[in-house]
PDB file of C-alpha atoms in Angstrom:
ATOM      1  CA  ALA C   1     -15.365  17.870 -20.923  1.00  0.00           C
ATOM      2  CA  ARG C   2     -12.743  15.774 -19.141  1.00  0.00           C
ATOM      3  CA  LEU C   3     -14.655  15.960 -15.874  1.00  0.00           C
ATOM      4  CA  ARG C   4     -17.804  14.772 -17.666  1.00  0.00           C
ATOM      5  CA  ARG C   5     -15.916  11.777 -19.151  1.00  0.00           C
ATOM      6  CA  GLU C   6     -14.516  10.884 -15.721  1.00  0.00           C
ATOM      7  CA  ARG C   7     -17.992  11.038 -14.188  1.00  0.00           C
ATOM      8  CA  ARG C   8     -19.412   8.832 -16.938  1.00  0.00           C
ATOM      9  CA  ALA C   9     -16.580   6.353 -16.523  1.00  0.00           C
ATOM     10  CA  ALA C  10     -17.097   6.270 -12.741  1.00  0.00           C
ATOM     11  CA  ALA C  11     -20.841   5.775 -13.180  1.00  0.00           C
ATOM     12  CA  ALA C  12     -20.266   2.971 -15.682  1.00  0.00           C
ATOM     13  CA  ALA C  13     -17.811   1.259 -13.316  1.00  0.00           C
ATOM     14  CA  ASP C  14     -20.344   1.552 -10.499  1.00  0.00           C
ATOM     15  CA  ARG C  15     -23.066   0.015 -12.685  1.00  0.00           C
ATOM     16  CA  ARG C  16     -20.746  -2.871 -13.593  1.00  0.00           C
ATOM     17  CA  ARG C  17     -19.944  -3.528  -9.911  1.00  0.00           C
ATOM     18  CA  ARG C  18     -23.638  -3.515  -8.982  1.00  0.00           C
ATOM     19  CA  ALA C  19     -24.499  -5.813 -11.900  1.00  0.00           C
ATOM     20  CA  GLU C  20     -21.733  -8.230 -10.892  1.00  0.00           C
ATOM     21  CA  ALA C  21     -22.980  -8.203  -7.300  1.00  0.00           C
ATOM     22  CA  ARG C  22     -26.513  -9.002  -8.516  1.00  0.00           C
ATOM     23  CA  ARG C  23     -25.200 -11.862 -10.677  1.00  0.00           C
ATOM     24  CA  ALA C  24     -23.168 -13.234  -7.773  1.00  0.00           C
ATOM     25  CA  GLU C  25     -26.179 -13.088  -5.460  1.00  0.00           C
ATOM     26  CA  LYS C  26     -28.304 -14.830  -8.087  1.00  0.00           C
ATOM     27  CA  ARG C  27     -25.683 -17.601  -8.438  1.00  0.00           C
ATOM     28  CA  LYS C  28     -25.598 -18.059  -4.672  1.00  0.00           C
ATOM     29  CA  ALA C  29     -29.378 -18.319  -4.540  1.00  0.00           C
ATOM     30  CA  GLN C  30     -29.321 -20.946  -7.293  1.00  0.00           C
ATOM     31  CA  LEU C  31     -26.669 -22.935  -5.427  1.00  0.00           C
ATOM     32  CA  ARG C  32     -28.683 -22.822  -2.207  1.00  0.00           C
ATOM     33  CA  LYS C  33     -31.749 -24.064  -4.077  1.00  0.00           C
ATOM     34  CA  ALA C  34     -29.980 -26.809  -5.998  1.00  0.00           C
ATOM     35  CA  PHE C  35     -27.761 -28.324  -3.302  1.00  0.00           C
ATOM     36  CA  GLU C  36     -28.077 -29.479   0.276  1.00  0.00           C
ATOM     37  CA  PRO C  37     -26.378 -27.207   2.832  1.00  0.00           C
ATOM     38  CA  VAL C  38     -23.956 -29.990   3.762  1.00  0.00           C
ATOM     39  CA  LEU C  39     -22.755 -30.237   0.168  1.00  0.00           C
ATOM     40  CA  LEU C  40     -22.214 -26.485  -0.001  1.00  0.00           C
ATOM     41  CA  VAL C  41     -20.065 -26.628   3.149  1.00  0.00           C
ATOM     42  CA  GLU C  42     -18.084 -29.611   1.885  1.00  0.00           C
ATOM     43  CA  ASN C  43     -17.374 -27.876  -1.429  1.00  0.00           C
ATOM     44  CA  PHE C  44     -16.435 -24.506   0.098  1.00  0.00           C
ATOM     45  CA  CYS C  45     -19.429 -22.615  -1.276  1.00  0.00           C
ATOM     46  CA  THR C  46     -20.539 -20.752   1.855  1.00  0.00           C
ATOM     47  CA  GLU C  47     -20.480 -17.063   2.760  1.00  0.00           C
ATOM     48  CA  ARG C  48     -17.546 -17.720   5.096  1.00  0.00           C
ATOM     49  CA  ASP C  49     -15.585 -19.311   2.256  1.00  0.00           C
ATOM     50  CA  ASP C  50     -16.331 -16.333   0.034  1.00  0.00           C
ATOM     51  CA  LYS C  51     -15.061 -14.012   2.764  1.00  0.00           C
ATOM     52  CA  ILE C  52     -11.856 -16.027   3.100  1.00  0.00           C
ATOM     53  CA  ARG C  53     -11.296 -15.888  -0.654  1.00  0.00           C
ATOM     54  CA  ALA C  54     -11.963 -12.141  -0.734  1.00  0.00           C
ATOM     55  CA  GLU C  55      -9.534 -11.377   2.104  1.00  0.00           C
ATOM     56  CA  ASP C  56      -6.873 -13.604   0.554  1.00  0.00           C
ATOM     57  CA  GLY C  57      -5.080 -14.445   3.776  1.00  0.00           C
ATOM     58  CA  PRO C  58      -3.899 -17.679   5.326  1.00  0.00           C
ATOM     59  CA  GLU C  59      -6.981 -19.730   6.106  1.00  0.00           C
ATOM     60  CA  ARG C  60      -5.506 -20.899   9.396  1.00  0.00           C
ATOM     61  CA  PHE C  61      -6.004 -17.374  10.798  1.00  0.00           C
ATOM     62  CA  PHE C  62      -9.726 -17.155  10.052  1.00  0.00           C
ATOM     63  CA  GLY C  63     -11.927 -17.650  13.088  1.00  0.00           C
ATOM     64  CA  ARG C  64      -8.963 -18.316  15.351  1.00  0.00           C
ATOM     65  CA  TRP C  65      -7.160 -15.023  15.851  1.00  0.00           C
ATOM     66  CA  PRO C  66      -8.959 -13.259  18.708  1.00  0.00           C
ATOM     67  CA  ARG C  67      -8.534  -9.799  17.214  1.00  0.00           C
ATOM     68  CA  ALA C  68      -7.097  -8.039  14.224  1.00  0.00           C
ATOM     69  CA  VAL C  69      -3.311  -8.018  14.196  1.00  0.00           C
ATOM     70  CA  THR C  70      -1.978  -4.518  14.658  1.00  0.00           C
ATOM     71  CA  GLU C  71       1.252  -3.132  13.296  1.00  0.00           C
ATOM     72  CA  ASP C  72       2.778  -2.609  16.748  1.00  0.00           C
ATOM     73  CA  GLU C  73       2.167  -6.185  17.829  1.00  0.00           C
ATOM     74  CA  THR C  74       5.458  -8.039  18.125  1.00  0.00           C
ATOM     75  CA  ASP C  75       6.335 -11.512  16.946  1.00  0.00           C
ATOM     76  CA  ARG C  76       6.792 -12.528  20.584  1.00  0.00           C
ATOM     77  CA  ASP C  77       3.172 -11.545  21.318  1.00  0.00           C
ATOM     78  CA  ARG C  78       2.012 -13.654  18.397  1.00  0.00           C
ATOM     79  CA  ALA C  79       4.160 -16.594  19.501  1.00  0.00           C
ATOM     80  CA  ASN C  80       2.774 -16.356  23.044  1.00  0.00           C
ATOM     81  CA  TRP C  81      -0.768 -16.408  21.708  1.00  0.00           C
ATOM     82  CA  ILE C  82      -0.004 -19.487  19.612  1.00  0.00           C
ATOM     83  CA  MET C  83       1.561 -21.221  22.600  1.00  0.00           C
ATOM     84  CA  SER C  84      -1.518 -20.470  24.699  1.00  0.00           C
ATOM     85  CA  GLN C  85      -3.579 -22.267  22.062  1.00  0.00           C
ATOM     86  CA  VAL C  86      -1.354 -25.359  22.006  1.00  0.00           C
ATOM     87  CA  PRO C  87      -0.348 -26.339  25.563  1.00  0.00           C
ATOM     88  CA  ASP C  88       2.149 -29.014  24.457  1.00  0.00           C
ATOM     89  CA  VAL C  89       4.140 -26.453  22.468  1.00  0.00           C
ATOM     90  CA  ALA C  90       4.109 -24.061  25.408  1.00  0.00           C
ATOM     91  CA  ALA C  91       5.369 -26.750  27.783  1.00  0.00           C
ATOM     92  CA  GLU C  92       8.192 -27.620  25.398  1.00  0.00           C
ATOM     93  CA  TYR C  93       9.154 -23.990  24.872  1.00  0.00           C
ATOM     94  CA  ILE C  94       8.941 -22.923  28.507  1.00  0.00           C
ATOM     95  CA  GLY C  95      10.359 -26.193  29.888  1.00  0.00           C
ATOM     96  CA  SER C  96      14.046 -26.859  30.506  1.00  0.00           C
ATOM     97  CA  PRO C  97      16.408 -27.159  27.534  1.00  0.00           C
ATOM     98  CA  PRO C  98      17.125 -30.648  26.175  1.00  0.00           C
ATOM     99  CA  GLY C  99      19.559 -32.597  28.316  1.00  0.00           C
ATOM    100  CA  GLU C 100      18.772 -30.660  31.483  1.00  0.00           C
ATOM    101  CA  THR C 101      16.425 -31.817  34.185  1.00  0.00           C
ATOM    102  CA  ASP C 102      14.809 -29.920  36.993  1.00  0.00           C
ATOM    103  CA  ASP C 103      17.067 -31.785  39.479  1.00  0.00           C
ATOM    104  CA  ALA C 104      20.197 -30.343  37.858  1.00  0.00           C
ATOM    105  CA  MET C 105      19.036 -26.837  38.607  1.00  0.00           C
ATOM    106  CA  ASP C 106      18.800 -27.410  42.389  1.00  0.00           C
TER     107      ASP C 106
END
């Protein structure tokens, strides 16, 4: 009897998820019909925006990070990638410390 209840509950949850997905798709279709594409982009109503909201991560990482971050990746690797994206930061970081010039090292 318990197994039957669990199966019914799982089936009901699955039906609710499918119904919600249908409603969401219907809302998206209505938005696309009612508004110009530019307005949808300006108001964050695109598929990409939905994906960002679903993943719930910092938006600055979306579309910029070249690959998924793995657990064994170090902070130094991440910092090096960021510096490769912003040459001015890399020059400041790699350059000589404040107060020193290249002539002082010779």
